[in-house]
CSV table of C-alpha atoms and ligand atoms in Angstrom, one decimal:
chain,number,residue,atom,x,y,z
A,1,UNK,CA,20.7,9.2,-18.0
A,2,UNK,CA,22.1,11.6,-15.6
A,3,UNK,CA,19.5,11.1,-11.5
A,4,UNK,CA,19.4,14.8,-12.5
A,5,UNK,CA,17.5,14.4,-15.5
A,6,UNK,CA,14.4,11.8,-13.7
A,7,UNK,CA,11.0,13.1,-12.6
A,8,UNK,CA,10.5,10.3,-10.6
A,9,UNK,CA,6.2,9.8,-10.5
A,10,UNK,CA,6.0,6.7,-9.6
A,11,UNK,CA,6.2,6.8,-6.2
A,12,UNK,CA,2.7,4.2,-6.0
A,13,UNK,CA,5.4,1.2,-7.0
A,14,UNK,CA,7.8,2.2,-4.4
A,15,UNK,CA,8.7,5.4,-3.6
A,16,UNK,CA,11.9,7.2,-4.0
A,17,UNK,CA,13.6,9.1,-3.5
A,18,UNK,CA,13.9,7.5,0.8
A,19,UNK,CA,14.9,10.2,3.6
A,20,UNK,CA,18.7,10.6,3.6
A,21,UNK,CA,18.4,8.8,7.2
A,22,UNK,CA,17.2,5.9,5.4
A,23,UNK,CA,19.9,4.6,3.1
A,24,UNK,CA,22.5,5.7,6.5
A,25,UNK,CA,20.1,3.4,8.3
A,26,UNK,CA,20.2,0.6,5.3
A,27,UNK,CA,24.3,1.0,4.8
A,28,UNK,CA,25.2,1.2,8.6
A,29,UNK,CA,23.5,-1.8,9.6
A,30,UNK,CA,25.3,-3.3,6.4
A,31,UNK,CA,29.0,-1.7,7.3
A,32,UNK,CA,28.2,-2.3,11.0
A,33,UNK,CA,26.5,-5.1,12.0
A,34,UNK,CA,25.8,-7.1,9.7
A,35,UNK,CA,24.1,-9.9,11.9
A,36,UNK,CA,20.6,-11.5,12.5
A,37,UNK,CA,18.1,-10.6,15.6
A,38,UNK,CA,17.3,-12.9,18.6
A,39,UNK,CA,18.7,-15.6,17.6
A,40,UNK,CA,22.8,-15.4,19.4
A,41,UNK,CA,24.1,-12.7,22.8
A,42,UNK,CA,26.8,-11.1,21.1
A,43,UNK,CA,27.3,-7.3,20.7
A,44,UNK,CA,25.7,-6.7,16.9
A,45,UNK,CA,23.0,-9.3,17.5
A,46,UNK,CA,21.7,-7.5,21.1
A,47,UNK,CA,22.0,-3.7,18.3
A,48,UNK,CA,20.1,-6.2,15.3
A,49,UNK,CA,17.1,-7.2,18.6
A,50,UNK,CA,17.1,-3.2,18.7
A,51,UNK,CA,16.4,-2.4,15.4
A,52,UNK,CA,13.4,-5.1,15.4
A,53,UNK,CA,12.4,-3.4,18.5
A,54,UNK,CA,12.5,-0.1,17.0
A,55,UNK,CA,10.6,-1.0,14.3
A,56,UNK,CA,7.8,-2.4,15.5
A,57,UNK,CA,7.2,0.0,18.1
A,58,UNK,CA,7.5,2.9,15.7
A,59,UNK,CA,5.2,1.4,13.5
A,60,UNK,CA,2.4,0.4,16.8
A,61,UNK,CA,3.4,4.3,17.6
A,62,UNK,CA,2.4,5.4,14.0
A,63,UNK,CA,-1.4,4.0,14.0
A,64,UNK,CA,-2.3,3.7,17.5
A,65,UNK,CA,-1.5,-0.1,18.7
A,66,UNK,CA,-0.4,-0.4,22.1
A,67,UNK,CA,1.0,-4.0,21.9
A,68,UNK,CA,4.0,-3.3,19.5
A,69,UNK,CA,3.8,-8.1,19.6
A,70,UNK,CA,0.7,-7.4,17.0
A,71,UNK,CA,2.7,-6.0,14.5
A,72,UNK,CA,4.4,-8.5,12.3
A,73,UNK,CA,6.3,-7.7,9.3
A,74,UNK,CA,6.4,-9.4,6.1
A,75,UNK,CA,9.2,-8.7,2.7
A,76,UNK,CA,5.8,-6.7,0.3
A,77,UNK,CA,2.6,-5.4,0.5
A,78,UNK,CA,1.4,-8.8,-1.6
A,79,UNK,CA,3.3,-11.3,1.4
A,80,UNK,CA,1.6,-9.6,4.2
A,81,UNK,CA,-2.3,-10.0,2.3
A,82,UNK,CA,-1.0,-13.4,1.3
A,83,UNK,CA,-0.6,-14.6,5.3
A,84,UNK,CA,-4.2,-12.2,6.3
A,85,UNK,CA,-6.3,-13.8,3.5
A,86,UNK,CA,-4.5,-16.9,3.2
A,87,UNK,CA,-4.0,-17.4,6.9
A,88,UNK,CA,-8.6,-17.1,8.5
A,89,UNK,CA,-10.3,-18.3,5.2
A,90,UNK,CA,-11.7,-21.6,5.3
A,91,UNK,CA,-12.5,-24.3,2.3
A,92,UNK,CA,-16.0,-23.4,1.8
A,93,UNK,CA,-15.9,-19.8,3.1
A,94,UNK,CA,-17.5,-16.4,1.2
A,95,UNK,CA,-15.5,-13.3,1.4
A,96,UNK,CA,-16.4,-9.8,0.3
A,97,UNK,CA,-14.4,-7.7,-1.2
A,98,UNK,CA,-14.3,-4.9,-4.1
A,99,UNK,CA,-13.7,-4.0,-7.1
A,100,UNK,CA,-10.8,-1.8,-6.5
A,101,UNK,CA,-9.0,-4.0,-5.2
A,102,UNK,CA,-5.5,-4.7,-6.4
A,103,UNK,CA,-4.2,-8.4,-7.9
A,104,UNK,CA,-2.5,-9.0,-4.8
A,105,UNK,CA,-6.0,-9.6,-2.6
A,106,UNK,CA,-7.6,-10.6,-5.6
A,107,UNK,CA,-4.9,-13.5,-6.8
A,108,UNK,CA,-5.2,-15.1,-3.6
A,109,UNK,CA,-8.7,-15.0,-3.4
A,110,UNK,CA,-9.1,-16.1,-6.9
A,111,UNK,CA,-7.2,-19.4,-6.1
A,112,UNK,CA,-9.2,-19.6,-3.2
A,113,UNK,CA,-11.9,-20.2,-4.9
A,114,UNK,CA,-10.4,-22.4,-7.8
A,115,UNK,CA,-9.1,-24.6,-4.8
A,116,UNK,CA,-11.1,-24.4,-1.2
A,117,UNK,CA,-14.2,-24.1,-3.5
A,118,UNK,CA,-14.0,-20.9,-1.6
A,119,UNK,CA,-16.5,-17.8,-2.8
A,120,UNK,CA,-16.1,-14.4,-3.0
A,121,UNK,CA,-18.2,-10.6,-4.0
A,122,UNK,CA,-17.5,-7.8,-5.6
A,123,UNK,CA,-18.6,-5.0,-4.2
A,124,UNK,CA,-18.7,-1.9,-7.3
A,125,UNK,CA,-18.0,0.9,-7.7
A,126,UNK,CA,-19.3,4.0,-8.9
A,127,UNK,CA,-17.6,6.2,-11.2
A,128,UNK,CA,-15.3,7.9,-9.3
A,129,UNK,CA,-13.9,4.3,-8.1
A,130,UNK,CA,-15.7,5.0,-4.8
A,131,UNK,CA,-17.7,2.0,-2.8
A,132,UNK,CA,-20.7,2.4,-1.3
A,133,UNK,CA,-21.1,1.2,2.3
A,134,UNK,CA,-24.6,-0.4,1.8
A,135,UNK,CA,-23.1,-2.4,-0.6
A,136,UNK,CA,-20.8,-3.6,1.5
A,137,UNK,CA,-23.9,-5.0,3.4
A,138,UNK,CA,-26.0,-5.8,1.1
A,139,UNK,CA,-22.5,-8.9,-0.1
A,140,UNK,CA,-22.6,-10.1,3.3
A,141,UNK,CA,-23.9,-13.6,3.8
A,142,UNK,CA,-23.9,-16.0,6.5
A,143,UNK,CA,-20.7,-17.5,6.3
A,144,UNK,CA,-19.2,-14.9,5.1
A,145,UNK,CA,-15.1,-14.7,7.0
A,146,UNK,CA,-13.7,-12.2,5.7
A,147,UNK,CA,-14.5,-8.9,4.3
A,148,UNK,CA,-11.3,-7.3,2.6
A,149,UNK,CA,-11.0,-3.7,1.4
A,150,UNK,CA,-9.0,-1.6,-0.1
A,151,UNK,CA,-8.4,1.3,1.7
A,152,UNK,CA,-6.7,3.8,-0.9
A,153,UNK,CA,-7.2,2.4,-4.9
A,154,UNK,CA,-3.6,2.8,-6.8
A,155,UNK,CA,-5.3,3.5,-9.6
A,156,UNK,CA,-7.8,6.4,-8.8
A,157,UNK,CA,-6.9,7.3,-6.0
A,158,UNK,CA,-10.2,7.1,-4.0
A,159,UNK,CA,-9.9,7.1,-0.1
A,160,UNK,CA,-12.7,4.6,1.0
A,161,UNK,CA,-15.5,5.0,4.0
A,162,UNK,CA,-12.9,2.1,6.4
A,163,UNK,CA,-14.7,3.8,9.3
A,164,UNK,CA,-18.5,2.5,8.0
A,165,UNK,CA,-17.4,-0.2,6.6
A,166,UNK,CA,-15.9,-1.2,9.8
A,167,UNK,CA,-18.7,-1.1,11.6
A,168,UNK,CA,-20.5,-3.0,9.0
A,169,UNK,CA,-18.8,-5.5,9.4
A,170,UNK,CA,-18.0,-5.5,13.4
A,171,UNK,CA,-22.0,-6.3,13.2
A,172,UNK,CA,-21.6,-10.0,11.2
A,173,UNK,CA,-19.7,-12.3,12.3
A,174,UNK,CA,-17.0,-12.1,9.8
A,175,UNK,CA,-13.1,-10.2,9.8
A,176,UNK,CA,-12.1,-7.1,8.7
A,177,UNK,CA,-9.1,-6.3,6.8
A,178,UNK,CA,-7.8,-3.5,5.3
A,179,UNK,CA,-5.3,-2.9,2.4
A,180,UNK,CA,-3.0,0.2,3.4
A,181,UNK,CA,-1.1,-0.2,1.2
A,182,UNK,CA,-1.5,3.0,-0.8
A,183,UNK,CA,-2.9,5.1,2.1
A,184,UNK,CA,0.0,4.4,5.4
A,185,UNK,CA,2.3,7.2,5.9
A,186,UNK,CA,-0.2,9.5,3.0
A,187,UNK,CA,-3.0,9.7,6.0
A,188,UNK,CA,-3.5,9.3,9.2
A,189,UNK,CA,-4.6,5.7,9.8
A,190,UNK,CA,-5.2,5.2,13.8
A,191,UNK,CA,-6.6,1.6,14.7
A,192,UNK,CA,-8.4,3.1,17.8
A,193,UNK,CA,-10.0,5.0,15.8
A,194,UNK,CA,-12.1,1.6,13.7
A,195,UNK,CA,-13.0,-1.6,13.9
A,196,UNK,CA,-10.5,-3.3,12.2
A,197,UNK,CA,-9.0,-7.0,12.4
A,198,UNK,CA,-5.7,-7.2,10.1
A,199,UNK,CA,-4.2,-4.7,8.2
A,200,UNK,CA,-1.3,-4.8,5.4
A,201,UNK,CA,0.9,-2.1,4.2
A,202,UNK,CA,4.0,-2.5,2.3
A,203,UNK,CA,6.9,-0.4,4.7
A,204,UNK,CA,8.4,0.4,0.9
A,205,UNK,CA,6.0,2.8,-0.1
A,206,UNK,CA,4.2,5.4,2.4
A,207,UNK,CA,5.9,4.8,4.8
A,208,UNK,CA,9.2,5.3,2.8
A,209,UNK,CA,11.3,2.1,4.1
A,210,UNK,CA,13.5,0.1,1.7
A,211,UNK,CA,11.6,-2.0,-0.7
A,212,UNK,CA,11.5,-5.7,1.2
A,213,UNK,CA,9.7,-4.3,4.3
A,214,UNK,CA,6.3,-4.7,5.1
A,215,UNK,CA,3.4,-4.8,7.9
A,216,UNK,CA,1.1,-6.7,9.6
A,217,UNK,CA,-1.3,-5.4,11.8
A,218,UNK,CA,-3.4,-8.0,13.9
A,219,UNK,CA,-6.1,-7.1,16.6
A,220,UNK,CA,-6.3,-8.8,19.9
A,221,UNK,CA,-7.6,-12.5,19.6
A,222,UNK,CA,-7.7,-12.5,15.7
A,223,UNK,CA,-4.0,-15.2,15.8
A,224,UNK,CA,-6.6,-17.3,17.7
A,225,UNK,CA,-8.1,-17.1,13.9
A,226,UNK,CA,-5.0,-16.4,11.8
A,227,UNK,CA,-3.3,-19.8,11.0
A,228,UNK,CA,0.7,-19.5,9.9
A,229,UNK,CA,1.5,-19.0,6.4
A,230,UNK,CA,5.4,-20.0,6.9
A,231,UNK,CA,6.3,-22.3,10.0
A,232,UNK,CA,10.1,-22.7,10.8
A,233,UNK,CA,12.8,-21.2,13.3
A,234,UNK,CA,11.6,-18.7,14.9
A,235,UNK,CA,15.0,-18.0,17.4
A,236,UNK,CA,12.1,-19.1,20.1
A,237,UNK,CA,11.3,-22.4,21.9
A,238,UNK,CA,14.4,-24.6,19.9
A,239,UNK,CA,13.2,-27.4,21.6
A,240,UNK,CA,10.2,-28.1,20.5
A,241,UNK,CA,9.7,-28.7,16.6
A,242,UNK,CA,6.1,-26.7,16.9
A,243,UNK,CA,4.9,-23.5,15.7
A,244,UNK,CA,4.9,-20.9,18.3
A,245,UNK,CA,1.8,-19.2,19.7
A,246,UNK,CA,3.3,-16.3,20.9
A,247,UNK,CA,2.9,-12.7,18.6
A,248,UNK,CA,5.1,-11.8,16.4
A,249,UNK,CA,6.9,-15.0,15.7
A,250,UNK,CA,3.5,-16.9,15.0
A,251,UNK,CA,3.9,-14.8,12.1
A,252,UNK,CA,7.4,-14.2,11.4
A,253,UNK,CA,10.1,-17.5,10.5
A,254,UNK,CA,13.2,-17.5,9.3
A,255,UNK,CA,15.8,-14.3,9.4
A,256,UNK,CA,13.7,-10.8,9.1
A,257,UNK,CA,15.5,-8.1,6.3
A,258,UNK,CA,17.6,-7.1,8.7
A,259,UNK,CA,18.9,-3.8,6.2
A,260,UNK,CA,15.5,-2.6,5.2
A,261,UNK,CA,13.9,-2.9,8.6
A,262,UNK,CA,16.9,-0.7,10.0
A,263,UNK,CA,15.5,2.0,6.6
A,264,UNK,CA,12.2,1.2,7.8
A,265,UNK,CA,12.6,2.2,11.1
A,266,UNK,CA,14.4,5.6,10.2
A,267,UNK,CA,11.8,6.2,8.1
A,268,UNK,CA,9.7,6.3,10.1
A,269,UNK,CA,11.4,8.4,12.0
A,270,UNK,CA,11.0,10.3,9.9
A,271,UNK,CA,7.3,10.3,9.1
A,272,UNK,CA,7.2,11.1,13.3
A,273,UNK,CA,8.7,13.7,12.7
A,274,UNK,CA,7.1,15.5,10.2
A,275,UNK,CA,4.0,14.2,11.0
A,276,UNK,CA,1.4,12.5,8.8
A,277,UNK,CA,-0.9,15.1,9.0
A,278,UNK,CA,1.8,17.7,7.5
A,279,UNK,CA,2.4,15.1,4.5
A,280,UNK,CA,-0.6,15.0,3.6
A,281,UNK,CA,-1.3,17.9,3.7
A,282,UNK,CA,1.5,18.4,1.2
A,283,UNK,CA,0.5,15.3,-1.0
A,284,UNK,CA,-3.1,17.0,-1.0
A,285,UNK,CA,-1.8,20.9,-2.3
A,286,UNK,CA,0.5,18.7,-5.1
A,287,UNK,CA,-2.7,16.7,-6.2
A,288,UNK,CA,-4.1,20.0,-6.2
A,289,UNK,CA,-1.8,21.9,-8.6
A,290,UNK,CA,-1.8,18.5,-10.8
A,291,UNK,CA,-5.7,18.1,-10.9
A,292,UNK,CA,-6.2,22.4,-12.2
A,293,UNK,CA,-3.3,22.0,-14.4
A,294,UNK,CA,-5.2,18.6,-15.9
A,295,UNK,CA,-8.0,20.2,-15.9
A,296,UNK,CA,-6.8,23.0,-18.7
A,297,UNK,CA,-5.4,20.0,-21.4
A,298,UNK,CA,-9.0,19.4,-22.9
A,299,UNK,CA,-7.4,16.4,-24.0
A,300,UNK,CA,-7.1,14.8,-20.9
A,301,UNK,CA,-9.5,13.1,-18.6
A,302,UNK,CA,-9.5,12.2,-15.3
A,303,UNK,CA,-10.2,8.3,-13.5
A,304,UNK,CA,-10.9,8.7,-10.3
A,305,UNK,CA,-12.1,11.4,-8.0
A,306,UNK,CA,-12.3,15.1,-10.1
A,307,UNK,CA,-10.9,16.8,-6.3
A,308,UNK,CA,-8.7,16.3,-3.9
A,309,UNK,CA,-11.3,15.2,-1.7
A,310,UNK,CA,-10.9,12.2,-0.2
A,311,UNK,CA,-8.3,10.9,-2.8
A,312,UNK,CA,-4.4,10.4,-1.9
A,313,UNK,CA,-2.0,12.5,-4.3
A,314,UNK,CA,-2.3,8.7,-7.0
A,315,UNK,CA,-3.5,10.1,-10.0
A,316,UNK,CA,-5.2,7.9,-13.1
A,317,UNK,CA,-5.6,9.5,-16.0
A,318,UNK,CA,-5.7,9.4,-20.3
A,319,UNK,CA,-5.0,11.9,-23.1
A,320,UNK,CA,-7.0,11.7,-26.5
A,321,UNK,CA,-5.0,9.8,-29.2
A,322,UNK,CA,-2.2,8.1,-26.9
A,323,UNK,CA,-2.1,4.6,-26.2
A,324,UNK,CA,-1.1,5.0,-22.0
A,325,UNK,CA,2.3,2.7,-23.0
A,326,UNK,CA,3.1,5.3,-25.5
A,327,UNK,CA,2.5,8.3,-23.5
A,328,UNK,CA,4.5,6.7,-21.2
A,329,UNK,CA,7.9,6.0,-23.6
A,330,UNK,CA,7.5,10.1,-24.4
A,331,UNK,CA,7.0,11.2,-21.3
A,332,UNK,CA,10.1,9.6,-20.5
A,333,UNK,CA,12.6,9.2,-23.1
A,334,UNK,CA,11.6,13.2,-23.4
A,335,UNK,CA,11.2,14.5,-20.7
A,336,UNK,CA,12.3,11.7,-17.9
A,337,UNK,CA,9.5,11.7,-16.7
A,338,UNK,CA,8.7,8.6,-15.1
A,339,UNK,CA,5.2,7.6,-14.9
A,340,UNK,CA,4.1,4.0,-14.6
A,341,UNK,CA,1.1,2.8,-18.1
A,342,UNK,CA,-1.1,-0.3,-17.7
A,343,UNK,CA,-3.8,-1.9,-15.6
A,344,UNK,CA,-1.6,-1.3,-12.5
A,345,UNK,CA,-2.7,-4.9,-11.4
A,346,UNK,CA,-6.6,-4.3,-10.1
A,347,UNK,CA,-8.5,-5.6,-13.2
A,348,UNK,CA,-11.9,-5.0,-12.1
A,349,UNK,CA,-11.1,-1.3,-11.6
A,350,UNK,CA,-10.2,-0.6,-15.1
A,351,UNK,CA,-13.5,-3.0,-16.0
A,352,UNK,CA,-14.9,-1.0,-13.5
A,353,UNK,CA,-14.1,2.7,-15.1
A,354,UNK,CA,-14.1,1.3,-18.7
A,355,UNK,CA,-10.5,2.0,-18.9
A,356,UNK,CA,-9.8,-2.1,-19.8
A,357,UNK,CA,-9.8,-1.3,-23.7
A,358,UNK,CA,-8.0,1.5,-24.0
A,359,UNK,CA,-4.6,-0.1,-22.2
A,360,UNK,CA,-5.4,1.2,-18.7
A,361,UNK,CA,-4.5,5.0,-17.8
A,362,UNK,CA,-1.2,6.8,-17.2
A,363,UNK,CA,-0.6,7.2,-13.7
A,364,UNK,CA,1.5,10.0,-12.3
A,365,UNK,CA,1.9,9.5,-8.6
A,366,UNK,CA,4.0,12.1,-6.7
A,367,UNK,CA,5.6,11.3,-4.0
A,368,UNK,CA,6.9,12.9,-0.4
A,369,UNK,CA,10.2,14.7,-2.1
A,370,UNK,CA,8.2,15.7,-5.2
A,371,UNK,CA,7.9,19.7,-5.9
A,372,UNK,CA,5.4,22.0,-6.9
A,373,UNK,CA,8.3,22.8,-9.8
A,374,UNK,CA,7.7,19.0,-11.0
A,375,UNK,CA,4.6,18.7,-11.3
A,376,UNK,CA,4.5,22.2,-12.9
A,377,UNK,CA,6.9,20.1,-15.6
A,378,UNK,CA,4.3,17.6,-15.8
A,379,UNK,CA,2.0,19.9,-17.3
A,380,UNK,CA,3.9,21.7,-19.5
A,381,UNK,CA,5.3,18.5,-20.8
A,382,UNK,CA,1.3,17.0,-20.9
A,383,UNK,CA,-0.1,20.3,-22.7
A,384,UNK,CA,3.0,20.0,-25.3
A,385,UNK,CA,2.2,16.3,-25.8
A,386,UNK,CA,-1.2,16.8,-26.3
A,387,UNK,CA,-1.0,19.7,-28.6
A,388,UNK,CA,1.2,17.5,-31.6
A,389,UNK,CA,-2.3,15.1,-31.0
A,390,UNK,CA,-4.6,18.4,-32.1
A,391,UNK,CA,-2.1,19.1,-35.1
A,392,UNK,CA,-1.5,16.1,-36.2
A,393,UNK,CA,-5.9,15.6,-36.6
A,394,UNK,CA,-6.3,19.2,-38.3
A,395,UNK,CA,-7.5,18.4,-41.4
B,401,LIG,C1,-2.7,-1.4,-3.8
B,401,LIG,C2,-2.4,-1.8,-3.4
B,401,LIG,N1,-2.2,-3.1,-2.4
B,401,LIG,C3,-1.1,-4.3,-2.7
B,401,LIG,C4,-0.2,-3.7,-3.7
B,401,LIG,C5,1.0,-5.1,-3.2
B,401,LIG,O1,2.4,-4.6,-2.3
B,401,LIG,P1,3.6,-4.8,-2.9
B,401,LIG,O2,4.0,-4.0,-4.3
B,401,LIG,O3,4.4,-4.5,-2.1
B,401,LIG,O4,3.5,-6.6,-2.8
B,401,LIG,C6,0.2,-2.5,-4.4
B,401,LIG,C7,1.4,-2.4,-4.5
B,401,LIG,O5,1.5,-2.0,-5.5
B,401,LIG,C8,-1.4,-1.7,-4.1
B,401,LIG,O6,-0.8,-0.4,-4.3
């Protein structure tokens, strides 16, 4: 397919396209630098050091973290969530999470349930995908070690009240992990404004960086509770075979994804220049156009918040008469519209929405570069697709 026929609406999986500066930075690293960071003293190695430093300070600034060493890099959202979850949960602990959470949270917890006698409570959501902070409070137990909450759902787009939940968690002895995979880069996040111990996000979604990048913010002091998932060479304290205690090295063993971090640095600069507030406003307008258009099609059901309030631009739908996979195939083959269909790695979310039996939903996830014309094209296509089914139904 010609790229100009590609209408990419799978930005919740990974954002595309990226800002030109991201491509340029990756290309420049690969062609002109090509050296590891933190290990050698020659010119290109020092350039690599600067790439990592700039990526770290750029992300720190974006989320209001005063100390960039509190930002640890990983390889995807799943990786940094595993670093957080497996690093703090011990045998016999209790963990609270929500039905809205992604398998990147649910599966490590399931594994801990099966191997480490860990118990897990799953806080329910309402019909639009919102969790009540009171239900989080009710789920806490004396041995709750961790509360892991999805900030914005990759199925419904619903944004949870993470500040209020943070206040509740702070009254207990538990640590608070926020999965910001679908929110960082989309909505303003300032870790100074709410109680959070660990905040995890990929660099390749809303942050607009390359695949193979992710960030974990660690609140001061939490490193005493957080065991490293991986140990190995850090380029520091090479005289000892013990993992360093210093941040970020404690959690960053092995060579970095330098091309990815070069791209992430450029992406974060792009986000700073545009401002997250403006990006959020743009996404909200796109979402409004999409929701307004979907409302005109009788056979479409939106699974998630019906208005732009407290939601991101991720919109999940079902269309009467269509299996979501079939619908995705029709949209792509006839019109080049690329969406994801199915359960989106969030099985409990679909159980809660009642969409498991229908094969999940079709997820439309616009990105920063999506245009209003593209949204209109999707609506027009869905109108014609829906009318085919209703015509076939006429006796
Ligand atoms: C809410 C949520 N958490 C975690 C992840 C995992 O991120 P990654 O694909 O970078 O591993 C995703 C990915 O879609 C997600 O939507």
